[in-house]
Amino acid sequence: MTKPLFIVFFLMGFYSFSQNDSIKFKNNDVLVGEIKTLLNGTLTMKTSYSDKDFKIEFKEVSEIYLNQTFVILLLNGEYYLGTAKTTKTNIIEIRDNKGFVFETNLENLSQVKESGTKFWSRFKGNIDLGFNLTKANNAVQFNLNSALMYVGKKWNFNASYGNTINNQDEVDITKRIQGDLDAQRFFVNDFFGIAQVSFLSNTEQALKGRTTSLLGIGKYIMRTNKLYLGLRTGLNYNIETYFDPTVDKNSTEVNLGAGLNMFDFNDFYLSTDVIGYYSLTESDRFRFDYNINLKYDMPWDFYIKFDFSLNYDNQPADTGSEFDYVFNSGFGWELK
């Protein structure tokens, strides 16, 4: 009985090992484990002999073997759901879940995201908190930001929420709440479709709530292992309520925006975007939103974040301001 049991356990161990992913470095070192992501030029890998995930610069990798199911994105914008392995120097073979097989250069890999067959494995998220206290005027600021993302072969879904509250002596409390729910559908040649519903409330612009429904199309005009640069345009419909109900209104706008995502500089990540809106139903009304985010990754999936948001409306409510802006810093944790 001992020998058959030994064979069974040996085969089980071999099978388990064979299901692991692996990479080979340019210095011929080999790392075996579970690849989590290749994102922003950094490959994240979990191993059984380390409590901390390895963060690896992808430019140092010479061979890669993906034995699990991944969402694989190439630099030309094509998406595949399947596996990949190195077959010869600088060449990988990609096999999708429908049996289609082809070869491409290793440096054409833009993103790799663990997918598998489990629905919940395709989610990732983050949450961060910030708190500032100033003795002068007893000024207090609190901010909360969170996000949840679903990653599929052709669809991405994102939900985010942010809340900022400022309070100090002899000054009215200022509040800002923003929430977004959006979907992206990826097409060929780096084109993508957008559907979004967003909500914004801020006391600075006397805006009780603006609910925006948006449909649009975009294109990545530059996509490398160091940065993404994309353009987008579309139509949106606004339902706006103010603290003065006499100025409540609905409107239709055309929008045009651009976004830049920079990475591959150690543990720092920078993203920024701007989108302008021109009203089709209100005379000469124009507004724009601008955001910039800087994040520094720390051990055990913690991070420090700084972000700045600016909103402009050239036709605000009579009691509101044309500009509203907020600067936040926070400490958070990321679900990967």
Short mmCIF file of C-alpha atoms in Angstrom, two decimals:
data_model
loop_
_atom_site.label_atom_id
_atom_site.label_comp_id
_atom_site.label_asym_id
_atom_site.label_seq_id
_atom_site.Cartn_x
_atom_site.Cartn_y
_atom_site.Cartn_z
CA MET A 1 0.00 0.00 0.00
CA THR A 2 2.88 2.35 0.71
CA LYS A 3 4.19 2.36 -2.85
CA PRO A 4 0.83 3.10 -4.56
CA LEU A 5 0.13 5.89 -2.08
CA PHE A 6 3.56 7.36 -2.75
CA ILE A 7 2.86 7.30 -6.48
CA VAL A 8 -0.54 8.97 -5.99
CA PHE A 9 0.89 11.78 -3.87
CA PHE A 10 3.80 12.18 -6.28
CA LEU A 11 1.43 12.52 -9.23
CA MET A 12 -0.78 14.95 -7.31
CA GLY A 13 2.23 17.05 -6.43
CA PHE A 14 3.48 16.93 -10.02
CA TYR A 15 0.05 17.94 -11.32
CA SER A 16 -0.14 20.83 -8.86
CA PHE A 17 3.33 21.96 -9.88
CA SER A 18 2.44 21.69 -13.56
CA GLN A 19 -0.47 24.05 -13.04
CA ASN A 20 1.84 26.76 -11.70
CA ASP A 21 2.97 29.67 -13.80
CA SER A 22 6.65 30.41 -14.23
CA ILE A 23 9.00 33.03 -15.60
CA LYS A 24 12.65 33.07 -16.56
CA PHE A 25 14.77 36.16 -16.13
CA LYS A 26 17.41 37.44 -18.52
CA ASN A 27 20.04 36.35 -15.97
CA ASN A 28 18.61 32.78 -16.25
CA ASP A 29 16.99 32.77 -12.78
CA VAL A 30 13.60 31.01 -12.68
CA LEU A 31 10.57 31.85 -10.52
CA VAL A 32 7.63 29.44 -10.13
CA GLY A 33 4.28 30.34 -8.60
CA GLU A 34 1.01 32.07 -9.45
CA ILE A 35 1.09 35.10 -11.72
CA LYS A 36 -1.55 37.61 -10.60
CA THR A 37 -1.18 40.43 -13.13
CA LEU A 38 1.05 42.07 -15.67
CA LEU A 39 0.01 45.68 -15.43
CA ASN A 40 1.76 48.97 -16.07
CA GLY A 41 5.04 47.23 -16.88
CA THR A 42 5.08 45.36 -13.55
CA LEU A 43 4.45 41.62 -13.17
CA THR A 44 2.96 40.54 -9.82
CA MET A 45 3.62 36.93 -8.79
CA LYS A 46 2.68 34.91 -5.72
CA THR A 47 4.85 32.01 -4.54
CA SER A 48 4.52 29.35 -1.84
CA TYR A 49 7.83 30.34 -0.24
CA SER A 50 7.10 34.03 0.37
CA ASP A 51 4.31 35.78 2.28
CA LYS A 52 4.71 38.83 0.05
CA ASP A 53 3.93 38.93 -3.67
CA PHE A 54 6.91 39.59 -5.91
CA LYS A 55 6.85 42.79 -7.99
CA ILE A 56 8.94 42.25 -11.10
CA GLU A 57 9.88 44.63 -13.91
CA PHE A 58 8.62 42.86 -17.02
CA LYS A 59 11.51 44.15 -19.12
CA GLU A 60 13.78 41.82 -17.10
CA VAL A 61 11.76 38.71 -18.14
CA SER A 62 12.98 36.58 -21.06
CA GLU A 63 10.46 33.69 -20.89
CA ILE A 64 6.93 33.33 -19.50
CA TYR A 65 4.63 30.32 -19.01
CA LEU A 66 0.98 31.04 -18.17
CA ASN A 67 -0.76 27.76 -17.31
CA GLN A 68 -3.85 29.33 -15.75
CA THR A 69 -6.57 31.16 -17.68
CA PHE A 70 -5.77 34.83 -18.17
CA VAL A 71 -7.19 37.86 -19.92
CA ILE A 72 -4.32 38.72 -22.27
CA LEU A 73 -4.08 42.16 -23.89
CA LEU A 74 -1.61 42.89 -26.68
CA LEU A 75 -0.18 46.28 -27.61
CA ASN A 76 -2.31 46.35 -30.77
CA GLY A 77 -5.45 46.29 -28.61
CA GLU A 78 -6.43 42.65 -29.22
CA TYR A 79 -7.83 40.70 -26.23
CA TYR A 80 -7.64 36.96 -25.63
CA LEU A 81 -8.86 34.67 -22.86
CA GLY A 82 -6.51 31.74 -22.50
CA THR A 83 -2.93 30.63 -21.80
CA ALA A 84 0.51 31.52 -23.15
CA LYS A 85 4.01 30.08 -23.19
CA THR A 86 7.42 30.88 -24.61
CA THR A 87 8.27 28.66 -27.60
CA LYS A 88 11.52 30.24 -28.79
CA THR A 89 13.66 33.29 -28.09
CA ASN A 90 11.40 36.35 -27.62
CA ILE A 91 8.39 34.45 -29.06
CA ILE A 92 5.29 33.34 -27.15
CA GLU A 93 2.43 31.09 -28.19
CA ILE A 94 -1.06 32.19 -27.13
CA ARG A 95 -3.88 29.63 -26.99
CA ASP A 96 -7.35 31.05 -26.39
CA ASN A 97 -10.26 29.24 -24.76
CA LYS A 98 -11.69 28.34 -28.18
CA GLY A 99 -8.54 26.55 -29.32
CA PHE A 100 -7.16 29.33 -31.55
CA VAL A 101 -3.33 29.32 -31.45
CA PHE A 102 -0.88 31.92 -32.74
CA GLU A 103 2.56 33.35 -31.99
CA THR A 104 3.68 36.90 -31.22
CA ASN A 105 6.68 38.71 -29.74
CA LEU A 106 7.07 38.70 -25.97
CA GLU A 107 7.26 42.51 -25.83
CA ASN A 108 3.79 42.70 -27.43
CA LEU A 109 2.26 41.68 -24.09
CA SER A 110 0.62 44.78 -22.63
CA GLN A 111 -1.53 43.37 -19.81
CA VAL A 112 -2.14 39.98 -18.25
CA LYS A 113 -4.96 39.66 -15.73
CA GLU A 114 -5.79 36.49 -13.84
CA SER A 115 -9.22 35.32 -14.90
CA GLY A 116 -9.71 31.62 -14.35
CA THR A 117 -13.14 30.04 -14.34
CA LYS A 118 -14.21 31.57 -11.03
CA PHE A 119 -16.43 34.62 -11.42
CA TRP A 120 -15.16 36.32 -8.25
CA SER A 121 -11.51 36.00 -9.29
CA ARG A 122 -12.10 38.70 -11.90
CA PHE A 123 -12.78 41.41 -9.32
CA LYS A 124 -10.32 43.81 -7.72
CA GLY A 125 -10.87 46.86 -5.55
CA ASN A 126 -9.41 49.40 -3.17
CA ILE A 127 -10.41 51.65 -0.29
CA ASP A 128 -8.56 54.57 1.32
CA LEU A 129 -9.24 57.02 4.14
CA GLY A 130 -7.85 60.44 4.97
CA PHE A 131 -8.21 62.68 8.01
CA ASN A 132 -6.77 66.15 8.68
CA LEU A 133 -7.10 68.20 11.87
CA THR A 134 -5.88 71.81 12.21
CA LYS A 135 -5.92 73.64 15.52
CA ALA A 136 -6.67 76.99 13.90
CA ASN A 137 -10.46 77.37 13.68
CA ASN A 138 -10.77 73.68 14.65
CA ALA A 139 -10.61 72.76 10.96
CA VAL A 140 -11.38 69.10 10.25
CA GLN A 141 -11.33 67.30 6.90
CA PHE A 142 -12.38 63.70 6.29
CA ASN A 143 -12.29 61.85 2.97
CA LEU A 144 -13.23 58.35 1.88
CA ASN A 145 -12.58 56.84 -1.55
CA SER A 146 -13.32 53.35 -2.80
CA ALA A 147 -13.48 51.45 -6.08
CA LEU A 148 -14.48 48.01 -7.36
CA MET A 149 -13.53 46.67 -10.80
CA TYR A 150 -14.48 43.63 -12.87
CA VAL A 151 -12.08 42.54 -15.62
CA GLY A 152 -13.28 40.38 -18.49
CA LYS A 153 -12.03 39.55 -21.97
CA LYS A 154 -14.08 42.19 -23.79
CA TRP A 155 -15.84 43.99 -20.94
CA ASN A 156 -14.61 46.02 -17.98
CA PHE A 157 -16.96 47.31 -15.27
CA ASN A 158 -16.00 49.93 -12.70
CA ALA A 159 -17.77 51.39 -9.68
CA SER A 160 -16.29 54.17 -7.52
CA TYR A 161 -17.38 56.36 -4.62
CA GLY A 162 -15.79 59.40 -3.00
CA ASN A 163 -16.90 61.56 -0.06
CA THR A 164 -15.16 64.65 1.33
CA ILE A 165 -16.37 66.68 4.34
CA ASN A 166 -14.81 69.91 5.64
CA ASN A 167 -15.85 71.57 8.90
CA GLN A 168 -14.42 74.52 10.84
CA ASP A 169 -15.57 77.19 13.28
CA GLU A 170 -17.76 80.02 11.96
CA VAL A 171 -17.93 78.49 8.47
CA ASP A 172 -20.66 76.35 6.94
CA ILE A 173 -19.85 72.68 6.48
CA THR A 174 -18.78 71.89 2.91
CA LYS A 175 -19.50 68.49 1.40
CA ARG A 176 -18.63 66.78 -1.84
CA ILE A 177 -19.96 63.38 -2.93
CA GLN A 178 -19.14 61.68 -6.21
CA GLY A 179 -20.09 58.26 -7.53
CA ASP A 180 -19.54 56.56 -10.89
CA LEU A 181 -20.70 53.35 -12.51
CA ASP A 182 -19.34 52.62 -15.97
CA ALA A 183 -18.82 49.86 -18.49
CA GLN A 184 -16.27 49.56 -21.29
CA ARG A 185 -16.58 47.30 -24.32
CA PHE A 186 -13.32 46.70 -26.20
CA PHE A 187 -13.23 46.53 -29.99
CA VAL A 188 -10.50 45.98 -32.57
CA ASN A 189 -7.80 48.54 -33.41
CA ASP A 190 -7.78 50.01 -29.88
CA PHE A 191 -11.37 51.34 -30.06
CA PHE A 192 -13.72 50.97 -27.10
CA GLY A 193 -17.31 51.86 -26.22
CA ILE A 194 -18.37 53.61 -23.02
CA ALA A 195 -21.60 53.59 -21.00
CA GLN A 196 -21.59 55.55 -17.75
CA VAL A 197 -23.87 56.82 -15.02
CA SER A 198 -22.36 59.33 -12.57
CA PHE A 199 -23.51 61.45 -9.65
CA LEU A 200 -21.97 64.62 -8.21
CA SER A 201 -23.05 66.76 -5.27
CA ASN A 202 -21.04 69.68 -3.89
CA THR A 203 -22.00 72.62 -1.72
CA GLU A 204 -19.41 74.96 -3.26
CA GLN A 205 -21.39 75.10 -6.52
CA ALA A 206 -24.74 74.95 -4.68
CA LEU A 207 -25.29 71.67 -6.50
CA LYS A 208 -27.58 69.31 -4.63
CA GLY A 209 -27.11 66.60 -7.22
CA ARG A 210 -26.20 66.09 -10.87
CA THR A 211 -26.99 62.69 -12.37
CA THR A 212 -25.36 62.15 -15.75
CA SER A 213 -26.04 59.33 -18.22
CA LEU A 214 -23.38 59.04 -20.93
CA LEU A 215 -22.75 57.00 -24.06
CA GLY A 216 -19.58 57.36 -26.08
CA ILE A 217 -16.70 55.87 -28.00
CA GLY A 218 -12.96 56.14 -27.48
CA LYS A 219 -9.61 55.08 -28.89
CA TYR A 220 -6.16 54.53 -27.46
CA ILE A 221 -3.81 56.59 -29.64
CA MET A 222 -0.75 55.37 -27.75
CA ARG A 223 -0.39 52.22 -25.70
CA THR A 224 2.96 50.88 -24.52
CA ASN A 225 4.32 49.10 -21.44
CA LYS A 226 5.04 52.55 -19.99
CA LEU A 227 1.93 54.63 -20.73
CA TYR A 228 -1.59 54.74 -22.14
CA LEU A 229 -2.98 57.79 -23.94
CA GLY A 230 -6.60 57.77 -25.06
CA LEU A 231 -9.28 60.06 -26.49
CA ARG A 232 -13.04 59.79 -26.09
CA THR A 233 -16.21 61.55 -27.18
CA GLY A 234 -19.94 61.06 -26.74
CA LEU A 235 -23.31 62.45 -25.68
CA ASN A 236 -24.67 62.78 -22.15
CA TYR A 237 -27.92 63.78 -20.48
CA ASN A 238 -27.95 65.64 -17.14
CA ILE A 239 -30.60 65.87 -14.44
CA GLU A 240 -29.53 68.69 -12.10
CA THR A 241 -31.05 69.76 -8.79
CA TYR A 242 -29.78 72.72 -6.76
CA PHE A 243 -30.27 73.91 -3.20
CA ASP A 244 -32.39 76.61 -4.83
CA PRO A 245 -35.06 74.47 -6.56
CA THR A 246 -36.07 77.31 -8.89
CA VAL A 247 -32.93 76.73 -10.98
CA ASP A 248 -33.29 72.95 -11.36
CA LYS A 249 -32.76 71.90 -14.98
CA ASN A 250 -32.17 69.08 -17.43
CA SER A 251 -29.74 69.34 -20.34
CA THR A 252 -28.02 67.45 -23.15
CA GLU A 253 -24.31 67.85 -23.85
CA VAL A 254 -21.63 66.67 -26.24
CA ASN A 255 -18.37 65.72 -24.53
CA LEU A 256 -14.74 65.34 -25.51
CA GLY A 257 -12.01 64.03 -23.23
CA ALA A 258 -8.49 62.66 -22.94
CA GLY A 259 -6.76 60.42 -20.42
CA LEU A 260 -3.13 59.61 -19.66
CA ASN A 261 -1.87 56.75 -17.51
CA MET A 262 1.88 56.60 -16.75
CA PHE A 263 3.67 53.78 -14.96
CA ASP A 264 6.83 51.66 -14.84
CA PHE A 265 8.73 54.00 -12.56
CA ASN A 266 9.36 51.92 -9.45
CA ASP A 267 6.23 51.84 -7.25
CA PHE A 268 4.75 55.16 -8.43
CA TYR A 269 1.69 55.43 -10.65
CA LEU A 270 0.28 58.60 -12.21
CA SER A 271 -3.04 59.01 -13.99
CA THR A 272 -4.76 62.15 -15.20
CA ASP A 273 -7.81 62.92 -17.34
CA VAL A 274 -9.82 65.90 -18.53
CA ILE A 275 -13.25 66.00 -20.14
CA GLY A 276 -15.12 69.02 -21.49
CA TYR A 277 -18.88 69.33 -21.95
CA TYR A 278 -20.64 71.72 -24.36
CA SER A 279 -24.40 72.06 -23.95
CA LEU A 280 -26.69 71.43 -26.90
CA THR A 281 -29.79 72.68 -25.09
CA GLU A 282 -28.50 75.67 -23.10
CA SER A 283 -26.99 78.71 -24.77
CA ASP A 284 -23.18 78.98 -24.45
CA ARG A 285 -22.92 76.72 -21.43
CA PHE A 286 -19.58 74.98 -21.00
CA ARG A 287 -18.09 72.97 -18.17
CA PHE A 288 -15.16 70.63 -17.61
CA ASP A 289 -13.84 68.12 -15.07
CA TYR A 290 -10.15 67.49 -14.40
CA ASN A 291 -8.55 64.79 -12.23
CA ILE A 292 -4.99 63.79 -11.38
CA ASN A 293 -3.94 60.90 -9.13
CA LEU A 294 -0.56 59.87 -7.76
CA LYS A 295 -0.21 56.54 -5.95
CA TYR A 296 2.76 54.93 -4.21
CA ASP A 297 2.57 51.19 -3.60
CA MET A 298 3.71 49.85 -0.24
CA PRO A 299 4.19 46.28 1.06
CA TRP A 300 1.21 43.95 1.65
CA ASP A 301 -1.00 45.76 -0.91
CA PHE A 302 -1.13 49.01 1.09
CA TYR A 303 -0.60 52.34 -0.64
CA ILE A 304 -0.41 56.11 -0.16
CA LYS A 305 -2.42 58.26 -2.55
CA PHE A 306 -2.69 61.93 -3.47
CA ASP A 307 -5.40 63.21 -5.79
CA PHE A 308 -6.75 66.52 -7.06
CA SER A 309 -10.12 67.15 -8.73
CA LEU A 310 -11.40 70.34 -10.36
CA ASN A 311 -14.91 71.09 -11.64
CA TYR A 312 -15.79 74.17 -13.69
CA ASP A 313 -19.20 75.41 -14.84
CA ASN A 314 -19.58 78.80 -16.55
CA GLN A 315 -23.30 78.90 -15.68
CA PRO A 316 -23.57 77.83 -12.03
CA ALA A 317 -26.48 78.55 -9.72
CA ASP A 318 -26.72 82.18 -8.53
CA THR A 319 -25.48 81.19 -5.07
CA GLY A 320 -22.79 78.85 -6.38
CA SER A 321 -19.23 79.25 -7.58
CA GLU A 322 -17.95 78.55 -11.08
CA PHE A 323 -15.11 76.46 -9.65
CA ASP A 324 -14.96 73.65 -7.13
CA TYR A 325 -11.80 71.72 -6.33
CA VAL A 326 -10.62 69.23 -3.76
CA PHE A 327 -7.20 67.87 -2.81
CA ASN A 328 -7.05 64.60 -0.91
CA SER A 329 -4.34 62.46 0.58
CA GLY A 330 -5.01 59.04 2.01
CA PHE A 331 -3.73 55.68 3.13
CA GLY A 332 -5.41 52.62 1.69
CA TRP A 333 -5.45 48.93 0.89
CA GLU A 334 -5.96 47.25 -2.47
CA LEU A 335 -7.72 43.97 -3.19
CA LYS A 336 -5.87 42.15 -5.98
#
